[in-house]
Coordinates of C-alpha atoms in Angstrom, one line a residue:
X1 CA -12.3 24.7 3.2
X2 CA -10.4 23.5 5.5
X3 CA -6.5 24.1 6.0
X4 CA -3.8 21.1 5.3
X5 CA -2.1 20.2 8.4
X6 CA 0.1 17.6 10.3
X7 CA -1.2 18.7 13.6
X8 CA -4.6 16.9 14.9
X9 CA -6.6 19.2 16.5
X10 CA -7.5 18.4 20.8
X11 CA -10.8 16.4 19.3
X12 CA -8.9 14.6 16.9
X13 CA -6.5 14.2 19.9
X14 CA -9.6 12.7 22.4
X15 CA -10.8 10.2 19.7
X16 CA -7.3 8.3 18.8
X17 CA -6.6 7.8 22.3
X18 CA -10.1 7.2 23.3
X19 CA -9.9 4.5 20.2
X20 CA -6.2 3.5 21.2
X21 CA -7.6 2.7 24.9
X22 CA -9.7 0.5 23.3
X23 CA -7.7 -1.2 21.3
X24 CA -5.6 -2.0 24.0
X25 CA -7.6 -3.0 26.6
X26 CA -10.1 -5.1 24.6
X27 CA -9.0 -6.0 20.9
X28 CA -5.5 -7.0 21.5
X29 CA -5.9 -9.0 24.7
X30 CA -8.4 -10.7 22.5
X31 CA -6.4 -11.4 19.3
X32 CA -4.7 -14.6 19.7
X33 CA -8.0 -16.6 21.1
X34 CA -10.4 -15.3 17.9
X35 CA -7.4 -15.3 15.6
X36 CA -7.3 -19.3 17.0
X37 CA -11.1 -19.6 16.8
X38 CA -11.6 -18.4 13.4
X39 CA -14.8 -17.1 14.3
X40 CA -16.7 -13.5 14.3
X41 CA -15.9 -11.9 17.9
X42 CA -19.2 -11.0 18.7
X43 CA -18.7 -9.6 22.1
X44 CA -16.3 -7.8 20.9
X45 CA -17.8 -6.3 18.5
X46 CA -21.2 -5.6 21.2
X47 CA -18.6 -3.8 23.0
X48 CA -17.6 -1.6 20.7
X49 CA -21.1 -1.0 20.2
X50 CA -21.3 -0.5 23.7
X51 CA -19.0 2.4 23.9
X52 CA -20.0 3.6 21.0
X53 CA -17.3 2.5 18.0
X54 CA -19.7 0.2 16.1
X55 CA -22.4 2.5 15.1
X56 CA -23.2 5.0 12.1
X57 CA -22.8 7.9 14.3
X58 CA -19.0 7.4 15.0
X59 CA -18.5 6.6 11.5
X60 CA -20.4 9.9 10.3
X61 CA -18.3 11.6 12.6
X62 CA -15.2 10.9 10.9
X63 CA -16.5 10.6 7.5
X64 CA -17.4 14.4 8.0
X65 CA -14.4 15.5 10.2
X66 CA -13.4 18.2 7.7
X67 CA -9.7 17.4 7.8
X68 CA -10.3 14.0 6.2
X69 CA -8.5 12.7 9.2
X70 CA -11.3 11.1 10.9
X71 CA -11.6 7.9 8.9
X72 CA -8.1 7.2 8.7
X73 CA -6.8 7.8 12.4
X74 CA -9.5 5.6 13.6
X75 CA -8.5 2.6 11.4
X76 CA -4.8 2.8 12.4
X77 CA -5.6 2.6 15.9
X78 CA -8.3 0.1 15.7
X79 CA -5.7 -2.2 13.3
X80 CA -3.0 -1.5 16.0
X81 CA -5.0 -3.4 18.3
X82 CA -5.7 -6.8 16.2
X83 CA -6.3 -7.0 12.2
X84 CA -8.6 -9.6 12.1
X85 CA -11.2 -7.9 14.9
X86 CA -10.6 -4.7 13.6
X87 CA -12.1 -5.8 10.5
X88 CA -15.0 -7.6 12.2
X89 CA -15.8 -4.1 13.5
X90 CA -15.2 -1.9 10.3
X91 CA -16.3 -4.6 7.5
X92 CA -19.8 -3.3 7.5
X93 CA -18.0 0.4 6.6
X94 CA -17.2 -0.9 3.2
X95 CA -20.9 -2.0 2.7
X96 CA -22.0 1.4 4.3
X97 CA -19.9 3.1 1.5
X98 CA -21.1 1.3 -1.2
X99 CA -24.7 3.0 0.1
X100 CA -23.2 6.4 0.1
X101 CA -20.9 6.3 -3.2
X102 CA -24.6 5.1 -5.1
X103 CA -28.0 5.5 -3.2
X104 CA -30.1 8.4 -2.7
X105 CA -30.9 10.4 0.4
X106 CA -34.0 8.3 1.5
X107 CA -31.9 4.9 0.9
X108 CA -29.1 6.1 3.1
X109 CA -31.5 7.2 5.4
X110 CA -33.2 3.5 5.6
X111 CA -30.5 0.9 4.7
X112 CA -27.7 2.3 6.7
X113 CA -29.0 1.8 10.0
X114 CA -30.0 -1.6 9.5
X115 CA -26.4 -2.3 8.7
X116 CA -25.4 -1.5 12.5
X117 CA -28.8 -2.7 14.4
X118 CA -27.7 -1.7 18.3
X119 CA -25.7 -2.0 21.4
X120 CA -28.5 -4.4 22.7
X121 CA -28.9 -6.1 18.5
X122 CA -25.6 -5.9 17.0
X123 CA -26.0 -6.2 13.2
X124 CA -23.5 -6.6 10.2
X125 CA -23.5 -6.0 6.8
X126 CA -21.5 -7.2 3.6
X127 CA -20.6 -6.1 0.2
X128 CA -20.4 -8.6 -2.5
X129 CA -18.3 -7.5 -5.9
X130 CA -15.6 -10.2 -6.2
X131 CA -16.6 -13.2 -7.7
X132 CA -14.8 -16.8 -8.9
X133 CA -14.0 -15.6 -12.0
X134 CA -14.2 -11.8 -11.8
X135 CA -11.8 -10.4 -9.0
X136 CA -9.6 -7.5 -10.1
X137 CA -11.2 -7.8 -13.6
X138 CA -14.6 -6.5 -12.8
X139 CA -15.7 -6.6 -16.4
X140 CA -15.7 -10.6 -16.5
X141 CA -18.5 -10.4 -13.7
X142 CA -21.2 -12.9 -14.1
X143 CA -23.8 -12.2 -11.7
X144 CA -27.2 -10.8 -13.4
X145 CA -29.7 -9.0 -12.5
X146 CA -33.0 -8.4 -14.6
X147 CA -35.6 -6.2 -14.4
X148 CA -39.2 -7.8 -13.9
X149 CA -41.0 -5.0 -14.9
X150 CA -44.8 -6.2 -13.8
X151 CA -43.7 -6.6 -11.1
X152 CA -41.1 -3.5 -10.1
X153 CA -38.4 -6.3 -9.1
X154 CA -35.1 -6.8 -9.6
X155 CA -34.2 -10.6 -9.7
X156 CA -30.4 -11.6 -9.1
X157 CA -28.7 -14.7 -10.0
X158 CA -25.0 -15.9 -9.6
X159 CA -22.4 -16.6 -6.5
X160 CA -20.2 -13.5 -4.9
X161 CA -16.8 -14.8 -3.1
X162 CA -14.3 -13.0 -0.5
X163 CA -17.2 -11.3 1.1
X164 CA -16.6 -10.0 4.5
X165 CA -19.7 -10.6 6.4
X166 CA -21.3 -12.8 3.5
X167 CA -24.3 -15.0 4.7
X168 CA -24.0 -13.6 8.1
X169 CA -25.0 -9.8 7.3
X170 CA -28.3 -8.1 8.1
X171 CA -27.5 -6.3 4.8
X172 CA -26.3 -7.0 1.7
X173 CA -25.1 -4.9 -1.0
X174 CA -24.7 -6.8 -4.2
X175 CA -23.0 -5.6 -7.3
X176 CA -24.8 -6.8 -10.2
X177 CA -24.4 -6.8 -14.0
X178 CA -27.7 -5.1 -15.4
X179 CA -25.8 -4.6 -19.1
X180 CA -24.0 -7.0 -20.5
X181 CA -22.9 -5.3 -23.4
X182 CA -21.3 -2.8 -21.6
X183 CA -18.3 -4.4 -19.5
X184 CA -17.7 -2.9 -16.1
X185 CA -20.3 -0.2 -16.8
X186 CA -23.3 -1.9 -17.3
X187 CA -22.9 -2.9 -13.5
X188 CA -25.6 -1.6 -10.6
X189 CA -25.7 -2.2 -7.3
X190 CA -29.1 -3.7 -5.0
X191 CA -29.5 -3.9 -1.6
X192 CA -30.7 -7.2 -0.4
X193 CA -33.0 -6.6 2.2
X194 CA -33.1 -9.1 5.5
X195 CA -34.2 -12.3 5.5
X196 CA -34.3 -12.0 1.4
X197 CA -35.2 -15.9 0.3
X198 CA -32.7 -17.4 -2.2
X199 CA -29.4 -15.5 -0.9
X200 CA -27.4 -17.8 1.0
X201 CA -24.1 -18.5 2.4
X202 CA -21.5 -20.6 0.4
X203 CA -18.1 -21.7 1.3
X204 CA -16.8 -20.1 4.4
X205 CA -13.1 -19.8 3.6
X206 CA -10.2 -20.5 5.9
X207 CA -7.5 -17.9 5.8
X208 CA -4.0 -17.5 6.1
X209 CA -4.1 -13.8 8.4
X210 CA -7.5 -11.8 9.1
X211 CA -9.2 -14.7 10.6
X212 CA -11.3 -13.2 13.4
X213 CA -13.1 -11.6 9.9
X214 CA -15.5 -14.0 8.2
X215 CA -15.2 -14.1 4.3
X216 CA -16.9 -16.6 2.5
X217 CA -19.4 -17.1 -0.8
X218 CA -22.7 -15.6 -1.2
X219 CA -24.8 -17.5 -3.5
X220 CA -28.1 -15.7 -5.1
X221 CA -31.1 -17.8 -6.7
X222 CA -33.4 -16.3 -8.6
X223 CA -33.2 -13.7 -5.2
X224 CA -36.3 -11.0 -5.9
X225 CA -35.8 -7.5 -4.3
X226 CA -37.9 -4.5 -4.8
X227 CA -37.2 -1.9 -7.3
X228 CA -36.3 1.1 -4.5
X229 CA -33.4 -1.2 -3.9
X230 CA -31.4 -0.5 -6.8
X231 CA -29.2 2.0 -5.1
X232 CA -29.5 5.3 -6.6
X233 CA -32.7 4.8 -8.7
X234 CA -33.6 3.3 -12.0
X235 CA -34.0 6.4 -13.8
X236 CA -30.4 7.3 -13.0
X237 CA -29.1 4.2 -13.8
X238 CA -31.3 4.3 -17.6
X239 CA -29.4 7.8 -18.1
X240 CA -26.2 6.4 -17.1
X241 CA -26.5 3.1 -19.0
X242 CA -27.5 5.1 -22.1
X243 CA -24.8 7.8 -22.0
X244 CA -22.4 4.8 -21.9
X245 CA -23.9 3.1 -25.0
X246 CA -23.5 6.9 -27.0
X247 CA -19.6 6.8 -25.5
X248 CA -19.1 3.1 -26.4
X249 CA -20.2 4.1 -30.1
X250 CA -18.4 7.2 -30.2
X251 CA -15.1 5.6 -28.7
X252 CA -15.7 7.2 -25.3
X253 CA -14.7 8.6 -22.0
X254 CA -14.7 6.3 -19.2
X255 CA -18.6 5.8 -17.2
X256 CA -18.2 5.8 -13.5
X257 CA -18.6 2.0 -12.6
X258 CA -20.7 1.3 -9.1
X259 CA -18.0 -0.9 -7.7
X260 CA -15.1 1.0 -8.7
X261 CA -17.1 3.9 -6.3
X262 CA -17.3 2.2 -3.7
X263 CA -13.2 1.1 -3.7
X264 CA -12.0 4.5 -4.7
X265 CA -13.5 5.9 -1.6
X266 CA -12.6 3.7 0.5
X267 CA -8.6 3.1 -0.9
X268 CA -7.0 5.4 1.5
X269 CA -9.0 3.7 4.7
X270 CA -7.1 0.5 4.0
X271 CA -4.3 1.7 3.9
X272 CA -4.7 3.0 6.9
X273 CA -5.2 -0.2 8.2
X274 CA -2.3 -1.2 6.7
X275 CA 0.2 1.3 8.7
X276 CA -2.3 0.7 11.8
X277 CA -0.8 -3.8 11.4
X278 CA 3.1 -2.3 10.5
X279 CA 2.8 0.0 13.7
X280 CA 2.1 -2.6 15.7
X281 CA 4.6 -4.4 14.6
X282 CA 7.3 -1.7 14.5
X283 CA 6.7 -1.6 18.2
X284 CA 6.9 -5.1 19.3
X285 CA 10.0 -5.4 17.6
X286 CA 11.5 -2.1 18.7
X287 CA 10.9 -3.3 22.5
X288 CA 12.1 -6.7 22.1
X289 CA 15.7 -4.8 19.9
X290 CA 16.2 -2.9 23.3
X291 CA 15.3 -5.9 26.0
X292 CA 16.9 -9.0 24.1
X293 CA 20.6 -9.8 25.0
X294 CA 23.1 -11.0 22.6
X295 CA 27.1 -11.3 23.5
X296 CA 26.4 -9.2 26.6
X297 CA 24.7 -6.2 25.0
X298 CA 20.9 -5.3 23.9
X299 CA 20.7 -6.2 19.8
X300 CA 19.5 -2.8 19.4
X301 CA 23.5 -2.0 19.6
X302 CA 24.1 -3.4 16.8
X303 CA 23.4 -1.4 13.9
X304 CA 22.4 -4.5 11.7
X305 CA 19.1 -4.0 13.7
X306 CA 19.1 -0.7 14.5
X307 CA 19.4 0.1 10.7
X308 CA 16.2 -2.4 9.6
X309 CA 14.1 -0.6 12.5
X310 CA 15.3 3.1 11.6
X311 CA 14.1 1.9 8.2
X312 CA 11.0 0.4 9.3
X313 CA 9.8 3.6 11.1
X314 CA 10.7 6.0 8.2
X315 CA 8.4 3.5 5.8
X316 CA 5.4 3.8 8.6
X317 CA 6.1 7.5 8.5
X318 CA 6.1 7.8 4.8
X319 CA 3.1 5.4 4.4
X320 CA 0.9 7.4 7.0
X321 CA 1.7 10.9 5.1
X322 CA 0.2 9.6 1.9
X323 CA -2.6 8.4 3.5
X324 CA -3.5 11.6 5.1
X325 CA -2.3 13.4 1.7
X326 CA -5.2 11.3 0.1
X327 CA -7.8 11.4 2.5
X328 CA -7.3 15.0 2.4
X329 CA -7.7 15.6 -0.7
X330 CA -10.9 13.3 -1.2
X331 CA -12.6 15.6 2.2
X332 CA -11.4 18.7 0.3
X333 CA -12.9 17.9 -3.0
X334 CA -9.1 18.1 -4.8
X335 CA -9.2 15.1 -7.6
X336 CA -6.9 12.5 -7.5
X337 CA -4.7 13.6 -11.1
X338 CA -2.1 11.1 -10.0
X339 CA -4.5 8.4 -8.4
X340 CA -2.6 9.8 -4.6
X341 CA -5.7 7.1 -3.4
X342 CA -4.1 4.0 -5.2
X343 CA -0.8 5.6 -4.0
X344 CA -1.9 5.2 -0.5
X345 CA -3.2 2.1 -0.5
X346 CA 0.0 0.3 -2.5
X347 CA 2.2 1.8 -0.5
X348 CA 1.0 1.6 3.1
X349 CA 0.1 -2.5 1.8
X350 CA 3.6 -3.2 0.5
X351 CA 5.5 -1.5 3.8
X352 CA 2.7 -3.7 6.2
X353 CA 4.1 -6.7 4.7
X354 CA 7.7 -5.4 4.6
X355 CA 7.9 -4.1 8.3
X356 CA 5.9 -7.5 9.8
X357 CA 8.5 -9.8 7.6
X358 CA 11.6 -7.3 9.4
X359 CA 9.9 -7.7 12.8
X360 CA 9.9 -11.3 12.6
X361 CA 13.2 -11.7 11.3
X362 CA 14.2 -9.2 14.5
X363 CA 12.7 -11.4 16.9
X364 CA 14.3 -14.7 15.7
X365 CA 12.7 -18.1 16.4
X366 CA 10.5 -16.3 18.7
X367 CA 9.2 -14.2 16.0
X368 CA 7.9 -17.3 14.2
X369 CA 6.0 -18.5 16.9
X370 CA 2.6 -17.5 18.3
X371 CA 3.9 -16.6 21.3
X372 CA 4.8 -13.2 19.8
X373 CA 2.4 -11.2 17.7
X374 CA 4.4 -10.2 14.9
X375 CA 3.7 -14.2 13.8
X376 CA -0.3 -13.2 13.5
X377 CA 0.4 -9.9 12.3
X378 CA 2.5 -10.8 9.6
X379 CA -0.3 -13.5 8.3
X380 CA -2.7 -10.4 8.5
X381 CA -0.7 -7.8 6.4
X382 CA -0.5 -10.2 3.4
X383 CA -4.4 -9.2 2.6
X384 CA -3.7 -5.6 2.4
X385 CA -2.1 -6.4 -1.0
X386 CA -5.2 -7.9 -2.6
X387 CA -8.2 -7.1 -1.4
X388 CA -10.0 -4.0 -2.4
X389 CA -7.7 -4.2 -5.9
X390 CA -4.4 -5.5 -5.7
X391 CA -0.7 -4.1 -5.4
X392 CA -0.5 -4.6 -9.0
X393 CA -4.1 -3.4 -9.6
X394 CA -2.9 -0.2 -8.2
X395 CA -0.2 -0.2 -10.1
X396 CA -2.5 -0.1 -13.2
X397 CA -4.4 2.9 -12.2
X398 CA -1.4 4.9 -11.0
X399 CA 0.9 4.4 -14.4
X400 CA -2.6 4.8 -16.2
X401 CA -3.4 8.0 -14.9
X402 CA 0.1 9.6 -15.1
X403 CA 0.5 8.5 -19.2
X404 CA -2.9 9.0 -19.8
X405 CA -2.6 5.3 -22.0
X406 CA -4.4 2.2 -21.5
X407 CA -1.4 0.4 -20.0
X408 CA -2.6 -3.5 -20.2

C-alpha cells in the first residue's frame, strides 16, 4: 500500500508539466474562440489525442497511479487551461467510469476503446442519468428498460437531459430503471452500442459557462440493445435486484445503486476540476493586483486586496488537500466514513465560484469583460455546484453519513 504524501514523485512531476505545457500552449490560447463558438473543439481534442491525453492508456495510467494522485493532478491542470475544452477532453471519463464502477472484464475490454476511437478517428462517449424530472432525485427516474426475453434484448424508452456528449457520442451509457418498485435501486445501466436506431439527439442546450462542452437531451425509442450490454450481467443484476426486495421487506440496508457508482468515483475528479478553474483565476488576478496602478502604487499595496488574494490562495490550498485526502483514500481502499468524496467535491465547487467572483471584483470593469478570462471562468465555475449532485446534494450525504439519520 502505498504511503500518504504531499510530495509528487519525479513521474508525477513529468506528467503535470507535460499536461501544464499543454494546457498552455493549446487549450487556453483556444478558450475564448470555442467558448464564443459554442461548439465541440474537435482539433483540439485530435490533438490531445495526438500527444497522447485523449486516450484510455493515459487515463489507466492515472487511474492506477497508486498514490491516487494521477486522476486528480491531471484534471487541475487540464481545467487550468480552459473549463469548457477541458471537459470536451475528459467528458467521455465519466462514461468510461460508469463501465468500470458496473461492467465485467470482457465489457471493459470491448466498450472502453470504442469510447476513445484514435488519433487518426477521434471518438466520444456520453453518460445519460439526469433526466427532466429526475436530477438530484434519482429515484423519480422515468426511463425503462424491459427485458425481451425471446429475444435476449433489452429495449429502452424515455429522454436523458444534461448529457455531455449526448447524440454526438460513439457510446452511450444509459442508466435505466429495470425495477420500478424499487426506487433508486431497481436502476441498471446499458451500453448503447454505435449507430443504435431509435436513440437520438434532443435539445442541445445553451449554457451560461462550460460552453466548448456539448450537453444536450438524449431521447430513446423503443431503442433494442443486446443482452451483453447490460453492464455487469443479468445474473448479477437478478441477485442484486432480489436482495433488495428481501431488504425493502425487512426495512433494509441501503443496495448499491448503478448511478450513484459511477458519481461516487468520480466526486473527487471534479473537484479537481474545480481548484484546476479557481487556480487559474487566482493567478490572473494575482498578476493584474501587482501590475495595476491606483493613486501611484500597485493595488496589491493595499491590503483590501492583498487580504481577498491571501484568502483566495489559502481556499485553493485547502480545496486541493481534500481532494488528494479523498482520492487517496478511494486508491488505498480506506472507506469514506465521513463521505471525504462529497467533502471534496462541495468544497473545491463552492471556493471555484468564490475565488472567480473575487478575481473579478479585483479586476474591476475589466474583470467583467471578455477581454480578461476571469469573465469566462467565472461562468464555468458555476457548474461545479450542480452537476454530478449538487452543493446541497452533498450536503445530504455528508450530514447523513456523520448522524447516521435519514436527514430529508
Amino acid at each position: 500500500m502505498a504511503e500518504f504524501t504531499l510530495d509528487l514523485n519525479d513521474d508525477q512531476k513529468q506528467v503535470r508539466d507535460w499536461l501544464h505545457g499543454f494546457a498552455a500552449d493549446v487549450i487556453r490560447p483556444a478558450a475564448s474562440e470555442w467558448d464564443e463558438r459554442e461548439e465541440t473543439p474537435w482539433p483540439v481534442i485530435q490533438e490531445a489525442a495526438k500527444v497522447g491525453i485523449y486516450s484510455l492508456d493515459f487515463y489507466a495510467q492515472q487511474f492506477f497511479d497508486p498514490t491516487g494522485l494521477g486522476i486528480p493532478m491531471a484534471m487541475e491542470e487540464l481545467f487550468w487551461g480552459d473549463a469548457g475544452i477541458a471537459l470536451s477532453i475528459v467528458g467521455t471519463g465519466l462514461a468510461a467510469v460508469g463501465v468500470l464502477a458496473n461492467g465485467t472484464e470482457e465489457q471493459i475490454g470491448t466498450w472502453i476503446p470504442q469510447m476513445y476511437g484514435d488519433a487518426n478517428d477521434v471518438k466520444v462517449a456520453a453518460f445519460c442519468s439526469s433526466e427532466p424530472d429526475a436530477g438530484s432525485d434519482v429515484a423519480s427516474m422515468r426511463t425503462r428498460a424491459v427485458y425481451d426475453e425471446a429475444k435476449d434484448e433489452w429495449v429502452l424508452n424515455g429522454t436523458k437531459t444534461w448529457a455531455t456528449n449526448g447524440g454526438i457520442a460513439n457510446v452511450h451509457v444509459v442508466v435505466a430503471v429495470v425495477d420500478p418498485g424499487l426506487g433508486s435501486k431497481g436502476h441498471a445501466s446499458f451500453i448503447v452500442p454505435p449507430a443504435t436506431p431509435g436513440l437520438s439527439q434532443g435539445q442541445k442546450f445553451k449554457k451560461h459557462g462550460i460552453r466548448a462542452s456539448h450537453t444536450a437531451e438524449v431521447v430513446l425509442e423503443d431503442v433494442r440493445v443486446p443482452g451483453h450490454c447490460l453492464l455487469g450481467g443479468k445474473e448479477k443484476l437478478d441477485e442484486r435486484l432480489a436482495r433488495a426486495r428481501e431488504r425493502a421487506k425487512a426495512g433494509g440496508e441501503r443496495v448499491k445503486n448503478a448511478a450513484m457508482a459511477t458519481f461516487e468515483a468520480s466526486r473527487p475528479a471534479v473537484g479537481a476540476m474545480a481548484v484546476g478553474t479557481a487556480r487559474a483565476a487566482y493567478e490572473v488576478a494575482l498578476d493584474y493586483a501587482k501590475t495595476r496602478s491606483q493613486f501611484g502604487r500597485p493595488i496589491i499595496d493595499n491590503q483590501g486586496i492583498a487580504f481577498q488574494l491571501a484568502d483566495m490562495r489559502t481556499r485553493i490550498d485547502a480545496a486541493r488537500l481534500l481532494v488528494w485526502r479523498a482520492s487517496w483514500m478511494a486508491t488505498t481502499g480506506k472507506p469514506f466514513t465521513s463521505a471525504e468524496g462529497s467533502m471534496s467535491k462541495l468544497y473545491a465547487s463552492e471556493t471555484a465560484k468564490e475565488v472567480t467572483a473575487q478575481a473579478i471584483q479585483i479586476l474591476g470593469g475589466n474583470g467583467f469583460t471578455r477581454e480578461y478570462p476571469v469573465e469566462r471562468m467565472h461562468r464555468d465555475a458555476a457548474i461545479y455546484t450542480i452537476f454530478e449532485g449538487t452543493s446541497e446534494i452533498q450536503r445530504l450525504v455528508i450530514a447523513r453519513t456523520l448522524s447516521g439519520m435519514p436527514i430529508r
